[in-house]
Short mmCIF file of C-alpha atoms in Angstrom, two decimals:
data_model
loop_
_atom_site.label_atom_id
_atom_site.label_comp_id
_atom_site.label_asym_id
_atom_site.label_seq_id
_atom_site.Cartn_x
_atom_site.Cartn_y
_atom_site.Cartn_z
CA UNK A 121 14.93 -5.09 -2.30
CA UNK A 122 18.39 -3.71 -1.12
CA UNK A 123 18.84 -1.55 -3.77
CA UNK A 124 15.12 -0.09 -2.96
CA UNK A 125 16.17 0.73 0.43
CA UNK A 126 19.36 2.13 -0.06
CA UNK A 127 17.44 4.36 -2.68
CA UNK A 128 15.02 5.16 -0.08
CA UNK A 129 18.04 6.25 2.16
CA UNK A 130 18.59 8.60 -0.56
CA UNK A 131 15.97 10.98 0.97
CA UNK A 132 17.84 11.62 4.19
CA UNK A 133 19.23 15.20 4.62
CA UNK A 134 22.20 16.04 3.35
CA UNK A 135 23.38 17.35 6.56
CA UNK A 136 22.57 13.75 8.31
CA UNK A 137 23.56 11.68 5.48
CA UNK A 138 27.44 13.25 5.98
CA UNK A 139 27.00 12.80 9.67
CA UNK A 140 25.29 9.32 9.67
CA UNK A 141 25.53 8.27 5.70
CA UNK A 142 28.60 5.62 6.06
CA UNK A 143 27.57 3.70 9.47
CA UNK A 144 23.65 3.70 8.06
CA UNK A 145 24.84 1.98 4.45
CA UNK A 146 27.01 0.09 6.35
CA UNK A 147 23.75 -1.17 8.57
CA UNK A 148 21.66 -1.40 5.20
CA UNK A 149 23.80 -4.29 3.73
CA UNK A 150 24.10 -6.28 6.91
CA UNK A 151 20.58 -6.65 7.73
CA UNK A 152 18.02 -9.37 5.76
CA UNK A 153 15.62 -6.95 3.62
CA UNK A 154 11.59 -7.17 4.34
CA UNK A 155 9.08 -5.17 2.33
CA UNK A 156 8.28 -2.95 5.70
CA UNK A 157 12.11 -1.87 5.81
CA UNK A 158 11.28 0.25 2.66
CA UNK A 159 8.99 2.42 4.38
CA UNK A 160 10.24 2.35 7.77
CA UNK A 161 13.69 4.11 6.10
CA UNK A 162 11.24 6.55 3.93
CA UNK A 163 9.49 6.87 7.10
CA UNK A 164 12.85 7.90 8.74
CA UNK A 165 14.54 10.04 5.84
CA UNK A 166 10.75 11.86 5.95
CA UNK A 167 10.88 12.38 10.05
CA UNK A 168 14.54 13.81 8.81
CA UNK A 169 13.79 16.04 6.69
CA UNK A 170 10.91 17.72 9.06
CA UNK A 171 13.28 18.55 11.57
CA UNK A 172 16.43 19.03 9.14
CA UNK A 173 16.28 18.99 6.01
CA UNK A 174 14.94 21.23 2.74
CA UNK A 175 11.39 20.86 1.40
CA UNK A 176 12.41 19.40 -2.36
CA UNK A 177 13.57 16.07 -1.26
CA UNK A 178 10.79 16.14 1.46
CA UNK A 179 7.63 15.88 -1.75
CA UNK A 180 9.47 13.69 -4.17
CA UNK A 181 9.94 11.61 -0.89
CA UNK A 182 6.57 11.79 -0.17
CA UNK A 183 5.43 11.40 -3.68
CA UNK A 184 7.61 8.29 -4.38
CA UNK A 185 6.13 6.95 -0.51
CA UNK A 186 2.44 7.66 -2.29
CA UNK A 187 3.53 5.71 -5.23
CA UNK A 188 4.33 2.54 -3.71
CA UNK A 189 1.75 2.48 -1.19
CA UNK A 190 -0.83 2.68 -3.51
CA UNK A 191 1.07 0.40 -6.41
CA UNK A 192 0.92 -2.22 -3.29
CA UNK A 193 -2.53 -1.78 -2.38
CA UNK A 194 -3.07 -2.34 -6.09
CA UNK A 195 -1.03 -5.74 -6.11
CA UNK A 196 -2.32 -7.26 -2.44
CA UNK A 197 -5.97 -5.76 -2.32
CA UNK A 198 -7.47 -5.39 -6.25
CA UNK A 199 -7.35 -8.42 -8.25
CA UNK A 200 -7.50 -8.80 -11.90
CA UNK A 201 -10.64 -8.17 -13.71
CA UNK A 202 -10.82 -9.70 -17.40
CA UNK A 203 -13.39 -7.73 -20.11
CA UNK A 204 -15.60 -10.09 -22.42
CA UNK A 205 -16.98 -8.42 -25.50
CA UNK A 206 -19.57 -9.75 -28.55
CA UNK A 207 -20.77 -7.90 -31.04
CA UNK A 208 -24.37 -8.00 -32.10
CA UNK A 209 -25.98 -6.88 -35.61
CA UNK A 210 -29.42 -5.74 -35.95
CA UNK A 211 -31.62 -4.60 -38.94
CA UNK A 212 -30.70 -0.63 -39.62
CA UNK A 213 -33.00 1.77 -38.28
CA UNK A 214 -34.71 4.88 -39.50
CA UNK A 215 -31.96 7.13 -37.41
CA UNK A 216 -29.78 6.86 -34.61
CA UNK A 217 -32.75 7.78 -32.06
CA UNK A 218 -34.35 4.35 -33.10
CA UNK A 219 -31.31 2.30 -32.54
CA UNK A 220 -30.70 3.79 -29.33
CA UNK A 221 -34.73 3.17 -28.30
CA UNK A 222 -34.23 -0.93 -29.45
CA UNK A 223 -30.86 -1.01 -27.45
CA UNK A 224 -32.45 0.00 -24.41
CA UNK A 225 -35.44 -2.15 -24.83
CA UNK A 226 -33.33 -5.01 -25.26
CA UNK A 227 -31.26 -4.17 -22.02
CA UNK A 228 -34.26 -3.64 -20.31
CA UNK A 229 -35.67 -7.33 -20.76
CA UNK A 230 -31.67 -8.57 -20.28
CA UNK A 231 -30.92 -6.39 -17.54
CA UNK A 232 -33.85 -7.76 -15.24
CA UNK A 233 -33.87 -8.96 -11.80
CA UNK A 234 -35.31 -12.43 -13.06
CA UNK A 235 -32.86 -12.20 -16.18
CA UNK A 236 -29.43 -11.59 -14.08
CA UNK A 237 -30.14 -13.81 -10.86
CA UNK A 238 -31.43 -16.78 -13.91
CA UNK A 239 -27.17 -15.98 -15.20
CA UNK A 240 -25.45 -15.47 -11.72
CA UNK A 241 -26.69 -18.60 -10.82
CA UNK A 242 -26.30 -21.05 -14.18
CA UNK A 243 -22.53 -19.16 -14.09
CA UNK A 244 -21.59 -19.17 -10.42
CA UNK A 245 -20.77 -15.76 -10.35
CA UNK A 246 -19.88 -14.04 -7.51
CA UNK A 247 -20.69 -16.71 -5.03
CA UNK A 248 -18.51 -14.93 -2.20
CA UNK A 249 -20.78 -11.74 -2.43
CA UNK A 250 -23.77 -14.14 -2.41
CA UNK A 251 -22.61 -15.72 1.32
CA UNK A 252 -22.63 -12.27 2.85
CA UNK A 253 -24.83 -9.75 0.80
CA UNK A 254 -28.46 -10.47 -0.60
CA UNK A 255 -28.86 -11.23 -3.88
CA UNK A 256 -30.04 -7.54 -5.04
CA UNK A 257 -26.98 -6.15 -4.21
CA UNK A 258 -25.51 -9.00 -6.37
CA UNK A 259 -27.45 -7.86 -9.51
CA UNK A 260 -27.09 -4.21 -8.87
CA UNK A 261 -22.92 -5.29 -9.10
CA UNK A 262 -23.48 -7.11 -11.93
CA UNK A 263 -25.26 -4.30 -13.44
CA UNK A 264 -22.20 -2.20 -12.87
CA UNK A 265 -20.24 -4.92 -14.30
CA UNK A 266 -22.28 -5.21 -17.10
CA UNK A 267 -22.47 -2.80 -20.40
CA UNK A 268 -24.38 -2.31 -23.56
CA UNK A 269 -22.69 0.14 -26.06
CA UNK A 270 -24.62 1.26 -29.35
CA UNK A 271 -21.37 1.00 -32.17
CA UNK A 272 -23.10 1.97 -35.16
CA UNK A 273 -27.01 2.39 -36.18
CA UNK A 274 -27.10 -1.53 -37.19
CA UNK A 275 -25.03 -2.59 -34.46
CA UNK A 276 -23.77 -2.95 -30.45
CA UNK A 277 -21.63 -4.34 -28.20
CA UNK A 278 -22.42 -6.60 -24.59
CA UNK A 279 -19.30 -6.48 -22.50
CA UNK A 280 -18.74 -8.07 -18.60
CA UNK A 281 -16.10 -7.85 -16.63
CA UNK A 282 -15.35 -10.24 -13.91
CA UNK A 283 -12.59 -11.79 -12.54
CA UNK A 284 -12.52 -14.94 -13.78
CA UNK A 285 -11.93 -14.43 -17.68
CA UNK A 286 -13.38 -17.87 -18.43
CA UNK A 287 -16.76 -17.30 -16.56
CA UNK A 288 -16.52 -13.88 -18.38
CA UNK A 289 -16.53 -15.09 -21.70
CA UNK A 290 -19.36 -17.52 -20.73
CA UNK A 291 -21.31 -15.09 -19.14
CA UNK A 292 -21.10 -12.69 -22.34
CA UNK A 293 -22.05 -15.63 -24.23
CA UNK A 294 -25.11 -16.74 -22.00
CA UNK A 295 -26.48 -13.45 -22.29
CA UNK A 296 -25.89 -12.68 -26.34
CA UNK A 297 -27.92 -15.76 -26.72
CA UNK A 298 -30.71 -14.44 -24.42
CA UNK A 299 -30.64 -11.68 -26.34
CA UNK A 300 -30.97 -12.87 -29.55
CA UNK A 301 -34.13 -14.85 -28.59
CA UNK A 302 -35.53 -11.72 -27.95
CA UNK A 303 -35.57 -9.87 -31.14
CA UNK A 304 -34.34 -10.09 -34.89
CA UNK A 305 -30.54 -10.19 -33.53
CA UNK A 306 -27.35 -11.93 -35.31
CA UNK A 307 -23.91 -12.62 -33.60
CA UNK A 308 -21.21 -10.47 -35.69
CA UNK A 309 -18.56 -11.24 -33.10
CA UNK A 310 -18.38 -14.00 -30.55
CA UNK A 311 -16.90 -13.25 -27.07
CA UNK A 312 -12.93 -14.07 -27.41
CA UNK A 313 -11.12 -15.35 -23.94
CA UNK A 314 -9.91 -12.70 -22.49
CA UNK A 315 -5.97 -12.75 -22.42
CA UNK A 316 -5.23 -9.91 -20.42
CA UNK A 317 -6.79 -8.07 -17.33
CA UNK A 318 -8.62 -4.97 -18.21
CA UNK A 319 -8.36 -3.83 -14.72
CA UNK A 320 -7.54 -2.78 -12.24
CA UNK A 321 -5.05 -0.20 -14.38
CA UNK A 322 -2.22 0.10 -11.72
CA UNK A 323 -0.21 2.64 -13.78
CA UNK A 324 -3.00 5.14 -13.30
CA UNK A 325 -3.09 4.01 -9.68
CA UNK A 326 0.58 4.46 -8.84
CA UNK A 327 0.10 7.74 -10.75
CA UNK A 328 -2.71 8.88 -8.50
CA UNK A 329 -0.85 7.83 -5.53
CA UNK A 330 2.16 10.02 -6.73
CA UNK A 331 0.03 13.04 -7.04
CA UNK A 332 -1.39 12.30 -4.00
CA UNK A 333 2.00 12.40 -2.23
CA UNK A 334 3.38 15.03 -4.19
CA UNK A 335 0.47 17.17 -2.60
CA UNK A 336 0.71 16.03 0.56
CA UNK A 337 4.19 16.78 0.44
CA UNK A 338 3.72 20.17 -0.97
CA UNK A 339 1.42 21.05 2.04
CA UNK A 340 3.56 19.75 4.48
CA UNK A 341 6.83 21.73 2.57
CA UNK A 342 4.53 24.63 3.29
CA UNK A 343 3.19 23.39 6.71
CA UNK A 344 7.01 23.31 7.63
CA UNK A 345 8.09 26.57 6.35
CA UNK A 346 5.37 28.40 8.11
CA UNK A 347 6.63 26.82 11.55
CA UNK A 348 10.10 27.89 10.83
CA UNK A 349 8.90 31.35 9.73
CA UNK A 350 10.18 31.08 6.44
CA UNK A 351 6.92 31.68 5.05
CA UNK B 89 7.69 -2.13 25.29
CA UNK B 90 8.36 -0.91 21.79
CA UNK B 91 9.70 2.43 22.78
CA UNK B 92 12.61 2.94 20.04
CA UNK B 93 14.64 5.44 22.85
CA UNK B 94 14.58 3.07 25.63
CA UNK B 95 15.37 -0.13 23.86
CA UNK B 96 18.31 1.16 22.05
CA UNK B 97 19.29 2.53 26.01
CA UNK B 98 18.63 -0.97 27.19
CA UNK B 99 20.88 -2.40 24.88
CA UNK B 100 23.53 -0.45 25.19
CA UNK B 101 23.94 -0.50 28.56
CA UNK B 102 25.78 -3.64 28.90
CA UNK B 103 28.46 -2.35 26.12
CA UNK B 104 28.85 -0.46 23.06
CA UNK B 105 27.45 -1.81 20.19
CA UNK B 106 26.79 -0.50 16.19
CA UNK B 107 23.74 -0.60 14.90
CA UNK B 108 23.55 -4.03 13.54
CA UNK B 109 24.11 -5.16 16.95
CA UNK B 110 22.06 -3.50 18.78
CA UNK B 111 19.50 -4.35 16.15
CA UNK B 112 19.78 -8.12 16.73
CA UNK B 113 19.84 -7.78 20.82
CA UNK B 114 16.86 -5.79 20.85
CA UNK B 115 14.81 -8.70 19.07
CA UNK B 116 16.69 -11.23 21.37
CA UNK B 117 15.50 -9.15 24.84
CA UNK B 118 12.35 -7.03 23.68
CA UNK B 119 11.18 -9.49 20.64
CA UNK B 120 11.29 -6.31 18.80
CA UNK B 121 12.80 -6.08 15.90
CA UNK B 122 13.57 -2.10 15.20
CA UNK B 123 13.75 -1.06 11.34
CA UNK B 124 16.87 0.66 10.09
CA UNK B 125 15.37 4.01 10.00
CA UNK B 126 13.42 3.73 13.36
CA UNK B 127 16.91 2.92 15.21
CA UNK B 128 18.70 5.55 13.35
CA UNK B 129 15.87 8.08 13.92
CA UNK B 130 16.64 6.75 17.94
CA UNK B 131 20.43 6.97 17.67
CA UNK B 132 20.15 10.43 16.14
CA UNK B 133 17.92 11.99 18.75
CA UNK B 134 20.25 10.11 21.40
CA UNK B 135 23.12 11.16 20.23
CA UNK B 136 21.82 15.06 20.21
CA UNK B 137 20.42 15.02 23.60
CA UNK B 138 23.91 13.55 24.98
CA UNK B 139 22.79 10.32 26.19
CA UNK B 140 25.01 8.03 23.74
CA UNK B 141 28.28 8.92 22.06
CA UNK B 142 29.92 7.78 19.56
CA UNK B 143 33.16 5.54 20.25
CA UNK B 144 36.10 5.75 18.01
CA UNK B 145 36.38 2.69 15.15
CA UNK B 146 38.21 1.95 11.84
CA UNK B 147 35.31 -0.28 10.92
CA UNK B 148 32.79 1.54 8.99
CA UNK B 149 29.95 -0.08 11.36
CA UNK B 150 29.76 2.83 14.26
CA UNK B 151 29.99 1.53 17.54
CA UNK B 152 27.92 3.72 20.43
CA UNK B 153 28.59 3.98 24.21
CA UNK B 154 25.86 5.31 26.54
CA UNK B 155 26.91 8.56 28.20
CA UNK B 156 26.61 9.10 32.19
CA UNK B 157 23.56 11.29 31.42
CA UNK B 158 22.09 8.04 29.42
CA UNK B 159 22.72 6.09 32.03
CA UNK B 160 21.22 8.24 34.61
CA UNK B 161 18.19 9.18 32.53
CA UNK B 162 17.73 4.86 31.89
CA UNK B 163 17.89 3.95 35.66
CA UNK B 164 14.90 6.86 35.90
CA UNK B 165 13.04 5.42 33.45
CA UNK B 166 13.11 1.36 34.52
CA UNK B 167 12.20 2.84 38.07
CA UNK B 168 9.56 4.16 36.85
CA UNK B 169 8.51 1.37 34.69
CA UNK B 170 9.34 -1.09 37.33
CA UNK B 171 6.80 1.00 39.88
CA UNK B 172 4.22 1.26 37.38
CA UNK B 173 4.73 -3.04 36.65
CA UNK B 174 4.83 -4.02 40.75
CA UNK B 175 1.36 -1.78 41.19
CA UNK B 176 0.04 -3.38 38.16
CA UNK B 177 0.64 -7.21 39.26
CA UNK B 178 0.17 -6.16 42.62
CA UNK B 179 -3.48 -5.05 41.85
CA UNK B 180 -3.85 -8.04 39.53
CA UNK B 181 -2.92 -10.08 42.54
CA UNK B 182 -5.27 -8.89 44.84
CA UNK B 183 -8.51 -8.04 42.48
#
């Protein structure tokens, strides 16, 4: 956590950092690091470099600031999803047209109101949502959470995400067996446990947040330059 | 009262202090506990409008004095805050 800090001190000014750098290290490794130290010293080096310093260190500053907020939204407020995927077989078709028509008439009878609130409710899934939203808004989530993919002419793919990988892979399961009571269906692959969250994908986040910042930064370079007439 | 300019005026106008202790005295007074770059944001705009100074030290821990004009621009402030607290209970009192 020090070491974070005293990198975040890194986006002072030069100009300050001569003036103030010694006293403020010095002040760094006496007090007891918290998480909100981080961005109150980002938050100071950025207030710095508005009134003294050069634009550069002003969007990487920003940029790095965008990169950690939204890596720590991604740690405290998404939690881990986990994918379940089986594999069905089913006799081949005439063409791909066909294939795709059966899928869909499949998903159709799967996909139902009747069909999803029979599953939410053998597999106790998402009883928070169902204390404070009704229950269509439950199936229109697990609709969204749901997917049928056509692999081949002869065969497709159910997938859920959800997370709890454990009532995943049961609720994948639940459902390939509904399915296969409705038609001339066979299992190729069984839903595995899921070892490993499929989501949320926090690299992409932290990289979003980093553009994010690096624009903000760039308008506020700009925002800055125009006030000091050096634009 | 979480006003960074005033509390690091407060607390230095018993003594000089660095920032580490000034740090600490504000969360013992004001149970406010300043970040690093909040009180050097404070110290730096103090410091520029000639209301601390700097006092000389071999430590590398910078001790701070408030200036005459610190002083005099504190007093006008806590009068100010003081009128604004006696009307407030006062109307409290009486409503």
């Amino acid at each position: 956590m020090k070491r974070l800090i005293r990198f975040a001190a890194f986006f002072y000014p030069v100009r300050w950092r001569k003036r103030y750098g010694v006293e403020f290290d010095a002040l760094l490794e006496e007090v007891s690091p918290r998480w909100r130290d981080v961005f109150d010293v980002l938050g100071g080096a950025m207030k710095m470099q508005l009134t003294h310093g050069n634009s550069l260190k002003l969007v990487i500053g920003l940029a790095i600031a965008g990169a950690l907020i939204a890596s720590a939204f991604c740690v405290f407020a998404l939690p881990d999803r986990y994918l379940a995927t089986g594999v069905f077989g089913m006799p081949e078709a005439a063409d791909r047209a066909e294939s795709v028509r059966r899928v869909a008439g499949i998903q159709q009878k799967v996909l139902s109101r009747r069909s999803l609130a029979e599953v939410i409710q053998k597999q106790d899934l998402y009883s928070k949502e169902r204390n404070t939203t009704p229950l269509e808004d439950v199936i229109e989530q697990m609709r969204r959470d749901l997917h049928m993919n056509l692999l081949r002419s002869n065969s497709f793919n159910v997938s859920f995400i959800y997370p709890d990988r454990f009532k995943a892979e049961n609720t994948v399961n639940d459902l390939m067996a509904r399915m296969k009571s409705e038609g001339a269906l066979n299992i190729l692959t069984p839903p595995a446990l899921p070892q490993k969250p499929a989501a949320p994908n926090r690299l992409r986040i932290a990289c979003f947040g980093l553009g994010l910042g690096f624009l903000t930064g760039v308008a506020v370079a700009i925002v800055m330059r125009m006030r000091t007439g050096r634009i | 009262m979480s006003d960074p300019t005033l509390l690091v005026l407060s607390s230095l106008a018993d003594g000089d202090k660095h920032g580490y202790a000034m740090m600490e005295d504000i969360q013992s007074f004001a149970s406010t506990r300043l970040g690093p770059g909040t009180l050097y944001g404070a110290i730096t705009r103090l410091e520029k409008q000639g209301w601390i100074r700097p006092v000389e030290s071999d430590d590398r821990r910078q001790p701070y004095r408030l200036t005459a004009a610190g002083r005099r621009y504190l007093e006008e402030e806590l009068a100010s805050l003081n009128r604004i607290v006696k009307t407030g209970l006062g109307r409290l009192k009486h409503a």
